[in-house]
Amino acid sequence: MHIPRKGRFALLSATVAGAVVAASISVIGTAEAATTLGASAAQTGRYFGVATSAFRLTDAPYMSIVNREFTSLVAENDMKWDATEPQQGRFTFTNGDRLVSHAQANGMTVRGHTLLWHAQQPGWAQGLSGTALRTAAINHVTQVATHYRGKIHSWDVVNEAFADGGSGGRRDSNLQRTGNDWIEAAFRAARAADPGAKLCYNDYNTDGINAKSTGIYAMVRDFKARGVPIDCVGLQSHLGTSLDPTYQQNIQRFASLGVDVQITELDVQQGSDQASIFAAVTRACLAVARCTGITVWGLRDSDSWRTGQNPLLFDASGNRKPAYTAVLDALNAGGPATPGSPSSSPPVTGSSPPVTGGCSARVTLDTWNGGYVATVRVTAGPAAVNGWTVGVTVPAGSAVTSTWNAANTGTSGAVSFRNAGYNGQIPAGGYTEFGFQGTGAGPAATPTCAVG
Ligand code: G2I
């Protein structure tokens, strides 16, 4: 597993006391932040999913968590080649169908995983090569995508076709040996079979800008240039104890090619940084409009393929871990809505009668070489706030390129951020958050906060 360098975070804060003139404070609103992963992700038009299996559907305690928290399901194994075509030309969709039915009955979408992969091939396919294998593989794509036509949000059409290490090239496999065009042939067959599904290329060790992700980037750029139907890139994100500082930058560069990005198999080795890495991944996705959803690769630590690493959001008893809370908080802090999603309803911590009071602002910076995302928390003082403005100094050579949950005046030098229409009111002691993304180095000086 690739264990990259840890990201850099910085915290800047300042308090500017405003005159507290209110004689009394009547009603203090309670927090309105969403309380499940799926609902909080939906605030910006994103899904939050989990990998599961048909045999779990009868496990009531397990399913009560799945149904409560998630808006998307993916089959951890049930839709793979060995599961769906155990004998050539004889298809078994029973388990996959059960997952799809459950998702549909519970208002969830389904990610399809996966049509072609060098692993988990049925024995008969492992024994094929050349034209016989190519024909069988494309038939598999066509038959499975046709069976699930109209029911799949996104298909991992091809999984893990690139090599690890520094080559940036393809992995050797029986499929690769049928010719370098096997991937585009699979995408074309999938599009023809299910024109409504988003078609994704999915891989691991792509958790930053590296030789492997750059090889994939070049393939996607080539596909877009030549009209090969590809809609999304899945970044599996099986993570160790640190996060590559270029994680978000990598998401952004794929998005800039005109494809969606999905975090498809997120799990993080348990360690002191587990919660902060989960949160940083969530924030990185939220910061890129075309990062449209996150899937965790299993529900409880005891369900994970990473035995002993406890890499998930729930413990073996189904209790929420600190990593869960970190993800939920990050989701509730919001981000730009995904393209085509209904307008988001970002978080406000409460509502209250207009009362003047002081506020404080705190900036958390997630930086990489050449850019940053700033998350700003605006906290009301002892009195409720009705309208706020945060001022930051953006250094020379840096510029704000996008802002969410606030409106900025200026993009470099002295930049001010005024509340949006929906988050100007903050109850006494409550807070709301907004964010901005920029090029260059982030603000170094402490922010100011003024009310009114
Ligand atoms: O390896 C982690 C994931 C990497 N990306 C692609 C994913 O599809 C992959 O998922 C894992 C599943 O989580 C495991 O559950 O893929 C493994 C297979 O490569 C799955 O393991 C297999 C076991 O190897 C089989 O022995 C077992 O029969 O799970 C099967 C069903 O329980």
CSV table of C-alpha atoms and ligand atoms in Angstrom, one decimal:
chain,number,residue,atom,x,y,z
A,1,MET,CA,0.0,0.0,0.0
A,2,HIS,CA,1.2,3.5,-0.9
A,3,ILE,CA,1.8,5.5,2.3
A,4,PRO,CA,2.3,9.1,1.3
A,5,ARG,CA,3.4,12.1,3.2
A,6,LYS,CA,1.1,13.7,5.6
A,7,GLY,CA,-0.9,16.8,4.5
A,8,ARG,CA,-0.2,20.2,6.0
A,9,PHE,CA,-2.9,21.9,8.1
A,10,ALA,CA,-2.8,25.2,9.8
A,11,LEU,CA,-5.1,26.9,12.1
A,12,LEU,CA,-5.5,30.7,12.3
A,13,SER,CA,-8.0,32.4,14.6
A,14,ALA,CA,-8.9,35.8,15.9
A,15,THR,CA,-11.7,37.3,17.9
A,16,VAL,CA,-13.1,40.8,17.3
A,17,ALA,CA,-15.5,41.7,20.0
A,18,GLY,CA,-18.5,43.6,18.9
A,19,ALA,CA,-20.6,45.7,21.3
A,20,VAL,CA,-23.2,43.6,23.0
A,21,VAL,CA,-26.3,45.8,23.1
A,22,ALA,CA,-29.0,43.3,23.5
A,23,ALA,CA,-31.0,43.5,26.7
A,24,SER,CA,-32.2,40.0,26.4
A,25,ILE,CA,-31.8,37.0,24.2
A,26,SER,CA,-35.0,35.0,23.8
A,27,VAL,CA,-34.9,31.8,21.8
A,28,ILE,CA,-31.6,30.2,21.0
A,29,GLY,CA,-32.0,27.8,18.1
A,30,THR,CA,-30.6,24.3,18.2
A,31,ALA,CA,-28.3,22.9,15.7
A,32,GLU,CA,-29.9,22.0,12.3
A,33,ALA,CA,-26.9,20.2,10.9
A,34,ALA,CA,-27.8,16.8,9.3
A,35,THR,CA,-27.2,13.9,11.6
A,36,THR,CA,-26.5,11.1,9.1
A,37,LEU,CA,-23.8,10.7,6.5
A,38,GLY,CA,-26.3,10.4,3.7
A,39,ALA,CA,-28.3,13.4,4.7
A,40,SER,CA,-25.3,15.6,5.3
A,41,ALA,CA,-23.8,14.6,1.9
A,42,ALA,CA,-27.1,15.3,0.2
A,43,GLN,CA,-27.0,18.9,1.3
A,44,THR,CA,-24.5,19.5,-1.5
A,45,GLY,CA,-26.0,17.0,-3.9
A,46,ARG,CA,-23.6,14.2,-3.1
A,47,TYR,CA,-24.2,10.6,-2.1
A,48,PHE,CA,-22.5,8.7,0.7
A,49,GLY,CA,-22.4,5.0,0.1
A,50,VAL,CA,-21.2,1.7,1.6
A,51,ALA,CA,-20.0,-1.6,0.2
A,52,THR,CA,-22.1,-4.5,1.3
A,53,SER,CA,-23.2,-8.0,0.3
A,54,ALA,CA,-26.6,-9.7,-0.2
A,55,PHE,CA,-25.9,-12.1,2.7
A,56,ARG,CA,-26.0,-9.1,5.0
A,57,LEU,CA,-29.5,-8.1,4.1
A,58,THR,CA,-31.0,-10.4,6.7
A,59,ASP,CA,-28.8,-9.0,9.5
A,60,ALA,CA,-31.2,-6.6,11.1
A,61,PRO,CA,-28.8,-4.7,13.4
A,62,TYR,CA,-26.3,-4.3,10.5
A,63,MET,CA,-29.0,-3.2,8.1
A,64,SER,CA,-30.5,-0.7,10.5
A,65,ILE,CA,-27.2,1.2,10.3
A,66,VAL,CA,-27.0,0.9,6.6
A,67,ASN,CA,-30.5,2.1,6.1
A,68,ARG,CA,-30.1,5.0,8.5
A,69,GLU,CA,-26.8,6.3,7.2
A,70,PHE,CA,-26.3,5.7,3.5
A,71,THR,CA,-27.8,6.8,0.3
A,72,SER,CA,-25.8,4.5,-2.0
A,73,LEU,CA,-24.9,0.8,-2.0
A,74,VAL,CA,-22.2,-1.1,-3.9
A,75,ALA,CA,-21.7,-4.8,-4.0
A,76,GLU,CA,-18.4,-5.7,-2.3
A,77,ASN,CA,-18.3,-8.9,-4.3
A,78,ASP,CA,-21.8,-9.9,-5.7
A,79,MET,CA,-21.5,-8.2,-9.1
A,80,LYS,CA,-18.0,-9.3,-10.0
A,81,TRP,CA,-17.3,-11.6,-13.0
A,82,ASP,CA,-16.9,-14.8,-10.9
A,83,ALA,CA,-20.2,-14.0,-9.1
A,84,THR,CA,-22.2,-13.1,-12.2
A,85,GLU,CA,-20.9,-15.5,-14.8
A,86,PRO,CA,-19.6,-18.5,-13.0
A,87,GLN,CA,-19.9,-20.6,-16.1
A,88,GLN,CA,-19.5,-19.1,-19.5
A,89,GLY,CA,-22.8,-17.7,-20.8
A,90,ARG,CA,-24.6,-18.7,-17.6
A,91,PHE,CA,-25.4,-15.6,-15.6
A,92,THR,CA,-26.4,-15.5,-11.9
A,93,PHE,CA,-27.8,-12.1,-10.9
A,94,THR,CA,-29.7,-13.2,-7.8
A,95,ASN,CA,-27.5,-11.6,-5.2
A,96,GLY,CA,-26.9,-8.4,-7.1
A,97,ASP,CA,-30.6,-8.2,-7.8
A,98,ARG,CA,-31.3,-8.4,-4.1
A,99,LEU,CA,-29.0,-5.5,-3.4
A,100,VAL,CA,-30.5,-3.4,-6.1
A,101,SER,CA,-34.1,-4.2,-4.9
A,102,HIS,CA,-33.1,-3.2,-1.3
A,103,ALA,CA,-31.5,0.0,-2.6
A,104,GLN,CA,-34.5,0.9,-4.7
A,105,ALA,CA,-36.9,0.2,-1.8
A,106,ASN,CA,-34.9,2.5,0.4
A,107,GLY,CA,-34.3,5.4,-1.9
A,108,MET,CA,-30.6,4.6,-2.4
A,109,THR,CA,-28.6,4.6,-5.7
A,110,VAL,CA,-26.4,1.7,-6.7
A,111,ARG,CA,-22.8,1.7,-7.9
A,112,GLY,CA,-22.0,-1.3,-10.1
A,113,HIS,CA,-18.7,-3.0,-9.2
A,114,THR,CA,-17.1,-4.2,-11.5
A,115,LEU,CA,-17.5,-5.3,-15.1
A,116,LEU,CA,-13.9,-6.2,-15.9
A,117,TRP,CA,-11.0,-6.8,-13.6
A,118,HIS,CA,-7.9,-9.0,-13.7
A,119,ALA,CA,-8.9,-10.5,-10.3
A,120,GLN,CA,-11.9,-12.5,-9.3
A,121,GLN,CA,-12.4,-13.8,-12.8
A,122,PRO,CA,-14.2,-17.1,-13.0
A,123,GLY,CA,-11.9,-20.1,-13.7
A,124,TRP,CA,-13.1,-20.5,-17.3
A,125,ALA,CA,-12.1,-16.9,-18.1
A,126,GLN,CA,-8.7,-17.3,-16.5
A,127,GLY,CA,-8.1,-20.1,-18.9
A,128,LEU,CA,-8.9,-18.0,-22.0
A,129,SER,CA,-6.7,-15.7,-24.0
A,130,GLY,CA,-6.7,-13.7,-27.3
A,131,THR,CA,-9.8,-13.3,-29.3
A,132,ALA,CA,-11.8,-15.8,-27.3
A,133,LEU,CA,-11.1,-13.9,-24.1
A,134,ARG,CA,-11.8,-10.5,-25.7
A,135,THR,CA,-15.1,-11.7,-27.1
A,136,ALA,CA,-16.1,-13.3,-23.8
A,137,ALA,CA,-15.1,-10.2,-21.9
A,138,ILE,CA,-17.1,-7.8,-24.1
A,139,ASN,CA,-20.0,-10.2,-23.9
A,140,HIS,CA,-19.8,-10.1,-20.2
A,141,VAL,CA,-19.9,-6.3,-20.2
A,142,THR,CA,-22.9,-6.3,-22.5
A,143,GLN,CA,-24.9,-8.9,-20.7
A,144,VAL,CA,-24.3,-7.6,-17.2
A,145,ALA,CA,-24.8,-3.9,-18.1
A,146,THR,CA,-27.9,-4.9,-20.0
A,147,HIS,CA,-29.4,-6.8,-17.1
A,148,TYR,CA,-28.9,-3.8,-14.8
A,149,ARG,CA,-29.8,-1.2,-17.4
A,150,GLY,CA,-31.5,1.8,-15.8
A,151,LYS,CA,-30.7,0.7,-12.3
A,152,ILE,CA,-27.0,1.6,-11.9
A,153,HIS,CA,-25.9,5.2,-11.0
A,154,SER,CA,-22.3,4.5,-11.9
A,155,TRP,CA,-20.4,1.4,-13.2
A,156,ASP,CA,-16.8,0.6,-12.5
A,157,VAL,CA,-16.5,-0.6,-16.1
A,158,VAL,CA,-12.8,-1.4,-15.7
A,159,ASN,CA,-11.0,-1.9,-12.4
A,160,GLU,CA,-7.3,-1.7,-11.5
A,161,ALA,CA,-5.8,-1.9,-15.0
A,162,PHE,CA,-2.8,0.2,-14.3
A,163,ALA,CA,0.5,-1.0,-12.8
A,164,ASP,CA,1.9,0.0,-9.5
A,165,GLY,CA,5.3,1.5,-9.3
A,166,GLY,CA,6.8,4.2,-11.5
A,167,SER,CA,5.9,3.1,-15.0
A,168,GLY,CA,2.6,4.8,-15.3
A,169,GLY,CA,1.6,2.1,-17.7
A,170,ARG,CA,-0.8,-0.8,-17.8
A,171,ARG,CA,-0.7,-3.8,-15.6
A,172,ASP,CA,0.0,-7.1,-17.3
A,173,SER,CA,-3.0,-9.4,-17.3
A,174,ASN,CA,-4.8,-11.7,-19.6
A,175,LEU,CA,-7.1,-8.9,-20.5
A,176,GLN,CA,-4.3,-6.5,-21.3
A,177,ARG,CA,-2.7,-9.2,-23.5
A,178,THR,CA,-5.8,-9.1,-25.7
A,179,GLY,CA,-4.7,-5.6,-26.9
A,180,ASN,CA,-4.3,-2.2,-25.4
A,181,ASP,CA,-7.7,-1.2,-26.6
A,182,TRP,CA,-9.5,-3.6,-24.3
A,183,ILE,CA,-10.5,-0.8,-22.0
A,184,GLU,CA,-12.1,1.4,-24.6
A,185,ALA,CA,-13.9,-1.6,-26.1
A,186,ALA,CA,-15.3,-2.3,-22.6
A,187,PHE,CA,-16.5,1.4,-22.2
A,188,ARG,CA,-18.1,1.4,-25.6
A,189,ALA,CA,-19.9,-1.9,-24.9
A,190,ALA,CA,-21.1,-0.6,-21.5
A,191,ARG,CA,-22.4,2.7,-23.0
A,192,ALA,CA,-24.3,0.8,-25.7
A,193,ALA,CA,-25.9,-1.5,-23.0
A,194,ASP,CA,-26.8,1.1,-20.5
A,195,PRO,CA,-26.7,4.7,-21.8
A,196,GLY,CA,-28.0,6.0,-18.5
A,197,ALA,CA,-25.2,4.8,-16.2
A,198,LYS,CA,-22.1,6.9,-15.6
A,199,LEU,CA,-19.1,4.9,-16.8
A,200,CYS,CA,-16.1,4.9,-14.4
A,201,TYR,CA,-12.5,3.8,-14.5
A,202,ASN,CA,-11.6,2.7,-10.9
A,203,ASP,CA,-8.2,2.1,-9.3
A,204,TYR,CA,-6.1,2.3,-6.1
A,205,ASN,CA,-2.8,3.9,-5.2
A,206,THR,CA,-4.2,6.9,-7.0
A,207,ASP,CA,-4.4,9.0,-3.8
A,208,GLY,CA,-2.3,11.9,-5.1
A,209,ILE,CA,-0.4,13.0,-8.1
A,210,ASN,CA,1.9,10.1,-8.8
A,211,ALA,CA,3.1,8.0,-11.8
A,212,LYS,CA,0.0,5.7,-11.6
A,213,SER,CA,-2.6,8.4,-11.4
A,214,THR,CA,-0.8,10.3,-14.1
A,215,GLY,CA,-1.0,7.3,-16.4
A,216,ILE,CA,-4.7,7.1,-15.8
A,217,TYR,CA,-5.0,10.8,-16.2
A,218,ALA,CA,-3.4,10.5,-19.7
A,219,MET,CA,-5.8,7.7,-20.6
A,220,VAL,CA,-8.9,9.7,-19.6
A,221,ARG,CA,-7.6,12.8,-21.5
A,222,ASP,CA,-7.1,10.6,-24.5
A,223,PHE,CA,-10.5,9.0,-24.2
A,224,LYS,CA,-12.2,12.4,-23.9
A,225,ALA,CA,-10.2,13.6,-26.9
A,226,ARG,CA,-11.2,10.6,-29.0
A,227,GLY,CA,-14.8,10.4,-27.9
A,228,VAL,CA,-14.4,7.1,-25.9
A,229,PRO,CA,-17.4,7.2,-23.5
A,230,ILE,CA,-16.0,7.8,-20.0
A,231,ASP,CA,-17.9,9.8,-17.3
A,232,CYS,CA,-16.0,9.3,-14.1
A,233,VAL,CA,-12.8,8.2,-12.3
A,234,GLY,CA,-13.0,6.2,-9.1
A,235,LEU,CA,-10.3,6.8,-6.6
A,236,GLN,CA,-10.5,3.8,-4.3
A,237,SER,CA,-8.6,5.5,-1.4
A,238,HIS,CA,-7.5,2.5,0.6
A,239,LEU,CA,-5.4,4.7,2.9
A,240,GLY,CA,-2.6,4.2,5.4
A,241,THR,CA,-1.7,6.5,8.3
A,242,SER,CA,-1.1,9.6,6.3
A,243,LEU,CA,-2.7,11.4,3.4
A,244,ASP,CA,-0.9,12.6,0.3
A,245,PRO,CA,-0.8,16.4,0.3
A,246,THR,CA,-1.8,16.4,-3.4
A,247,TYR,CA,-5.0,14.3,-2.8
A,248,GLN,CA,-7.3,17.2,-3.6
A,249,GLN,CA,-5.2,18.5,-6.4
A,250,ASN,CA,-5.4,15.1,-8.0
A,251,ILE,CA,-9.2,15.0,-7.7
A,252,GLN,CA,-9.3,18.5,-9.2
A,253,ARG,CA,-7.1,17.6,-12.2
A,254,PHE,CA,-9.4,14.7,-13.2
A,255,ALA,CA,-12.5,16.9,-12.7
A,256,SER,CA,-10.9,19.5,-15.0
A,257,LEU,CA,-10.8,16.9,-17.8
A,258,GLY,CA,-14.6,16.9,-17.7
A,259,VAL,CA,-15.2,13.7,-15.8
A,260,ASP,CA,-16.8,13.2,-12.4
A,261,VAL,CA,-14.7,11.9,-9.6
A,262,GLN,CA,-15.9,9.5,-7.0
A,263,ILE,CA,-14.2,8.2,-3.8
A,264,THR,CA,-15.1,4.6,-4.3
A,265,GLU,CA,-13.6,2.3,-1.6
A,266,LEU,CA,-12.6,4.6,1.2
A,267,ASP,CA,-11.0,3.0,4.3
A,268,VAL,CA,-8.2,4.3,6.5
A,269,GLN,CA,-5.9,2.3,8.6
A,270,GLN,CA,-6.6,3.0,12.3
A,271,GLY,CA,-4.0,5.1,14.0
A,272,SER,CA,-3.8,8.4,15.6
A,273,ASP,CA,-4.7,10.2,12.4
A,274,GLN,CA,-7.7,8.1,11.3
A,275,ALA,CA,-10.4,10.6,12.0
A,276,SER,CA,-8.4,13.6,10.5
A,277,ILE,CA,-7.6,11.6,7.4
A,278,PHE,CA,-11.2,10.6,6.9
A,279,ALA,CA,-12.2,14.3,7.4
A,280,ALA,CA,-9.5,15.6,5.0
A,281,VAL,CA,-10.6,13.2,2.3
A,282,THR,CA,-14.2,14.3,2.8
A,283,ARG,CA,-13.2,18.0,2.6
A,284,ALA,CA,-11.2,17.4,-0.5
A,285,CYS,CA,-14.2,15.8,-2.2
A,286,LEU,CA,-16.5,18.6,-1.1
A,287,ALA,CA,-14.1,21.2,-2.4
A,288,VAL,CA,-14.3,19.9,-5.9
A,289,ALA,CA,-17.8,20.3,-7.5
A,290,ARG,CA,-17.4,17.3,-9.7
A,291,CYS,CA,-16.4,15.0,-6.8
A,292,THR,CA,-19.9,13.6,-6.6
A,293,GLY,CA,-19.9,11.0,-3.8
A,294,ILE,CA,-18.0,8.9,-1.3
A,295,THR,CA,-18.3,5.2,-0.6
A,296,VAL,CA,-16.7,3.5,2.4
A,297,TRP,CA,-15.5,-0.1,1.8
A,298,GLY,CA,-17.6,-1.8,4.5
A,299,LEU,CA,-19.7,-0.8,7.4
A,300,ARG,CA,-18.0,-2.0,10.7
A,301,ASP,CA,-14.3,-2.7,11.3
A,302,SER,CA,-15.2,-6.3,11.7
A,303,ASP,CA,-16.6,-6.4,8.1
A,304,SER,CA,-13.5,-5.0,6.5
A,305,TRP,CA,-11.2,-6.9,4.1
A,306,ARG,CA,-8.3,-5.2,6.1
A,307,THR,CA,-8.4,-7.6,9.0
A,308,GLY,CA,-7.0,-6.1,12.2
A,309,GLN,CA,-6.6,-2.6,10.8
A,310,ASN,CA,-10.0,-1.3,11.9
A,311,PRO,CA,-10.2,1.0,9.0
A,312,LEU,CA,-14.0,1.9,8.9
A,313,LEU,CA,-16.4,4.4,10.5
A,314,PHE,CA,-18.2,2.0,12.9
A,315,ASP,CA,-16.7,-0.4,15.4
A,316,ALA,CA,-17.5,-4.1,15.6
A,317,SER,CA,-20.5,-3.3,17.8
A,318,GLY,CA,-21.9,-0.8,15.3
A,319,ASN,CA,-21.0,2.2,17.4
A,320,ARG,CA,-19.9,5.4,15.6
A,321,LYS,CA,-16.2,6.0,15.9
A,322,PRO,CA,-14.4,9.4,16.1
A,323,ALA,CA,-13.8,9.0,12.4
A,324,TYR,CA,-17.5,8.9,11.8
A,325,THR,CA,-18.0,12.2,13.7
A,326,ALA,CA,-15.1,13.8,11.8
A,327,VAL,CA,-16.7,12.8,8.4
A,328,LEU,CA,-20.2,14.0,9.5
A,329,ASP,CA,-18.8,17.3,10.7
A,330,ALA,CA,-16.9,17.8,7.4
A,331,LEU,CA,-20.0,17.0,5.4
A,332,ASN,CA,-22.0,19.4,7.4
A,333,ALA,CA,-19.4,22.1,6.8
A,334,GLY,CA,-20.5,21.9,3.2
A,335,GLY,CA,-18.9,22.7,-0.1
A,336,PRO,CA,-20.0,23.6,-3.6
A,337,ALA,CA,-23.0,21.7,-4.9
A,338,THR,CA,-22.4,19.1,-7.5
A,339,PRO,CA,-23.3,20.1,-11.1
A,340,GLY,CA,-26.9,19.5,-11.8
A,341,SER,CA,-27.9,18.9,-8.2
A,342,PRO,CA,-30.7,20.9,-6.6
A,343,SER,CA,-29.5,24.0,-4.8
A,344,SER,CA,-27.8,23.0,-1.6
A,345,SER,CA,-29.1,23.7,1.9
A,346,PRO,CA,-25.9,24.4,3.7
A,347,PRO,CA,-25.6,24.2,7.5
A,348,VAL,CA,-26.7,26.9,9.8
A,349,THR,CA,-26.4,26.1,13.5
A,350,GLY,CA,-29.6,27.7,14.5
A,351,SER,CA,-31.9,30.7,14.1
A,352,SER,CA,-32.5,33.5,16.5
A,353,PRO,CA,-34.0,37.0,16.7
A,354,PRO,CA,-31.7,39.6,15.4
A,355,VAL,CA,-29.3,40.5,18.2
A,356,THR,CA,-26.0,42.3,17.8
A,357,GLY,CA,-22.9,40.7,19.3
A,358,GLY,CA,-19.3,39.8,18.6
A,359,CYS,CA,-18.0,37.0,16.5
A,360,SER,CA,-14.7,35.2,16.0
A,361,ALA,CA,-13.3,33.5,12.9
A,362,ARG,CA,-11.0,30.6,12.6
A,363,VAL,CA,-9.4,29.4,9.4
A,364,THR,CA,-8.3,25.8,8.8
A,365,LEU,CA,-6.0,25.4,5.8
A,366,ASP,CA,-5.5,22.3,3.8
A,367,THR,CA,-2.6,23.1,1.5
A,368,TRP,CA,-0.7,21.4,-1.3
A,369,ASN,CA,2.1,22.6,-3.5
A,370,GLY,CA,0.4,25.4,-5.5
A,371,GLY,CA,-3.0,25.7,-3.8
A,372,TYR,CA,-5.2,25.3,-0.7
A,373,VAL,CA,-8.7,25.0,0.6
A,374,ALA,CA,-9.6,27.1,3.6
A,375,THR,CA,-12.4,26.2,5.9
A,376,VAL,CA,-13.6,29.1,8.0
A,377,ARG,CA,-15.6,28.7,11.2
A,378,VAL,CA,-17.5,31.8,12.3
A,379,THR,CA,-18.5,31.6,15.9
A,380,ALA,CA,-20.9,33.9,17.6
A,381,GLY,CA,-19.9,35.5,20.9
A,382,PRO,CA,-22.2,35.7,24.0
A,383,ALA,CA,-24.9,37.3,21.9
A,384,ALA,CA,-26.6,36.0,18.7
A,385,VAL,CA,-25.2,37.4,15.4
A,386,ASN,CA,-27.3,38.7,12.5
A,387,GLY,CA,-24.9,39.1,9.6
A,388,TRP,CA,-21.2,38.7,9.6
A,389,THR,CA,-18.1,39.6,7.6
A,390,VAL,CA,-14.8,37.9,7.8
A,391,GLY,CA,-11.6,39.5,6.6
A,392,VAL,CA,-8.5,37.7,5.5
A,393,THR,CA,-5.2,38.8,3.9
A,394,VAL,CA,-4.4,36.7,0.9
A,395,PRO,CA,-0.7,37.1,0.1
A,396,ALA,CA,0.8,38.4,-3.1
A,397,GLY,CA,0.9,35.6,-5.7
A,398,SER,CA,-2.2,33.9,-4.3
A,399,ALA,CA,-5.8,34.3,-5.4
A,400,VAL,CA,-9.2,33.1,-4.2
A,401,THR,CA,-10.7,31.0,-7.0
A,402,SER,CA,-14.0,29.8,-5.5
A,403,THR,CA,-16.0,30.4,-2.4
A,404,TRP,CA,-18.9,28.5,-0.9
A,405,ASN,CA,-21.5,29.4,1.8
A,406,ALA,CA,-20.3,33.0,1.6
A,407,ALA,CA,-19.7,35.8,-1.0
A,408,ASN,CA,-16.2,37.3,-1.3
A,409,THR,CA,-15.2,40.8,-2.2
A,410,GLY,CA,-11.7,40.8,-3.8
A,411,THR,CA,-9.6,37.8,-4.6
A,412,SER,CA,-6.2,38.8,-3.3
A,413,GLY,CA,-4.8,41.2,-0.8
A,414,ALA,CA,-7.5,42.2,1.6
A,415,VAL,CA,-10.4,39.9,0.9
A,416,SER,CA,-13.7,40.0,2.8
A,417,PHE,CA,-16.3,37.2,3.0
A,418,ARG,CA,-19.9,38.2,3.7
A,419,ASN,CA,-22.5,35.7,4.9
A,420,ALA,CA,-24.9,34.1,2.4
A,421,GLY,CA,-28.6,34.7,2.8
A,422,TYR,CA,-29.1,31.5,4.7
A,423,ASN,CA,-26.3,31.6,7.2
A,424,GLY,CA,-26.1,35.1,8.5
A,425,GLN,CA,-27.9,34.4,11.7
A,426,ILE,CA,-25.9,32.5,14.3
A,427,PRO,CA,-27.2,31.9,17.8
A,428,ALA,CA,-25.1,32.9,20.8
A,429,GLY,CA,-22.2,30.5,21.1
A,430,GLY,CA,-23.2,28.8,17.8
A,431,TYR,CA,-21.2,28.7,14.6
A,432,THR,CA,-21.5,28.3,10.9
A,433,GLU,CA,-18.8,27.5,8.4
A,434,PHE,CA,-17.9,28.6,4.9
A,435,GLY,CA,-14.9,27.9,2.7
A,436,PHE,CA,-12.8,29.1,-0.2
A,437,GLN,CA,-10.2,27.6,-2.5
A,438,GLY,CA,-7.2,29.4,-3.8
A,439,THR,CA,-4.0,29.3,-5.8
A,440,GLY,CA,-0.6,29.8,-4.2
A,441,ALA,CA,-0.1,30.0,-0.5
A,442,GLY,CA,-3.1,30.5,1.8
A,443,PRO,CA,-3.7,33.4,4.1
A,444,ALA,CA,-1.1,33.7,6.8
A,445,ALA,CA,-2.4,36.5,8.9
A,446,THR,CA,-5.2,35.9,11.4
A,447,PRO,CA,-8.7,36.6,10.1
A,448,THR,CA,-11.0,39.4,11.5
A,449,CYS,CA,-14.7,39.0,12.2
A,450,ALA,CA,-17.2,41.8,12.3
A,451,VAL,CA,-20.9,41.5,12.9
A,452,GLY,CA,-23.9,43.4,11.5
B,1,G2I,O1,-9.1,-5.8,-2.1
B,1,G2I,C1,-9.9,-4.7,-1.7
B,1,G2I,C2,-10.7,-4.2,-2.8
B,1,G2I,C3,-9.7,-3.5,-3.8
B,1,G2I,N1,-10.4,-2.9,-4.9
B,1,G2I,C4,-11.4,-3.8,-5.6
B,1,G2I,C5,-12.3,-4.4,-4.6
B,1,G2I,O2,-13.2,-5.3,-5.3
B,1,G2I,C6,-11.6,-5.2,-3.6
B,1,G2I,O3,-12.6,-5.8,-2.7
B,1,G2I,C7,-12.2,-7.0,-2.1
B,1,G2I,C8,-13.3,-7.4,-1.2
B,1,G2I,O4,-13.4,-6.5,-0.2
B,1,G2I,C9,-13.0,-8.8,-0.6
B,1,G2I,O5,-14.1,-9.3,0.1
B,1,G2I,O6,-12.0,-7.9,-3.1
B,1,G2I,C10,-11.5,-9.2,-2.6
B,1,G2I,C11,-11.1,-10.1,-3.7
B,1,G2I,O7,-10.0,-9.6,-4.4
B,1,G2I,C12,-12.6,-9.8,-1.7
B,1,G2I,O8,-12.1,-10.9,-1.1
B,1,G2I,C13,-12.7,-12.1,-1.5
B,1,G2I,C14,-11.9,-13.3,-1.0
B,1,G2I,O9,-10.6,-13.2,-1.6
B,1,G2I,C15,-12.5,-14.5,-1.4
B,1,G2I,O10,-11.8,-15.6,-0.9
B,1,G2I,C16,-14.0,-14.6,-0.9
B,1,G2I,O11,-14.6,-15.7,-1.5
B,1,G2I,O12,-14.0,-12.2,-0.9
B,1,G2I,C17,-14.7,-13.3,-1.4
B,1,G2I,C18,-16.1,-13.3,-1.0
B,1,G2I,O13,-16.2,-13.2,0.4
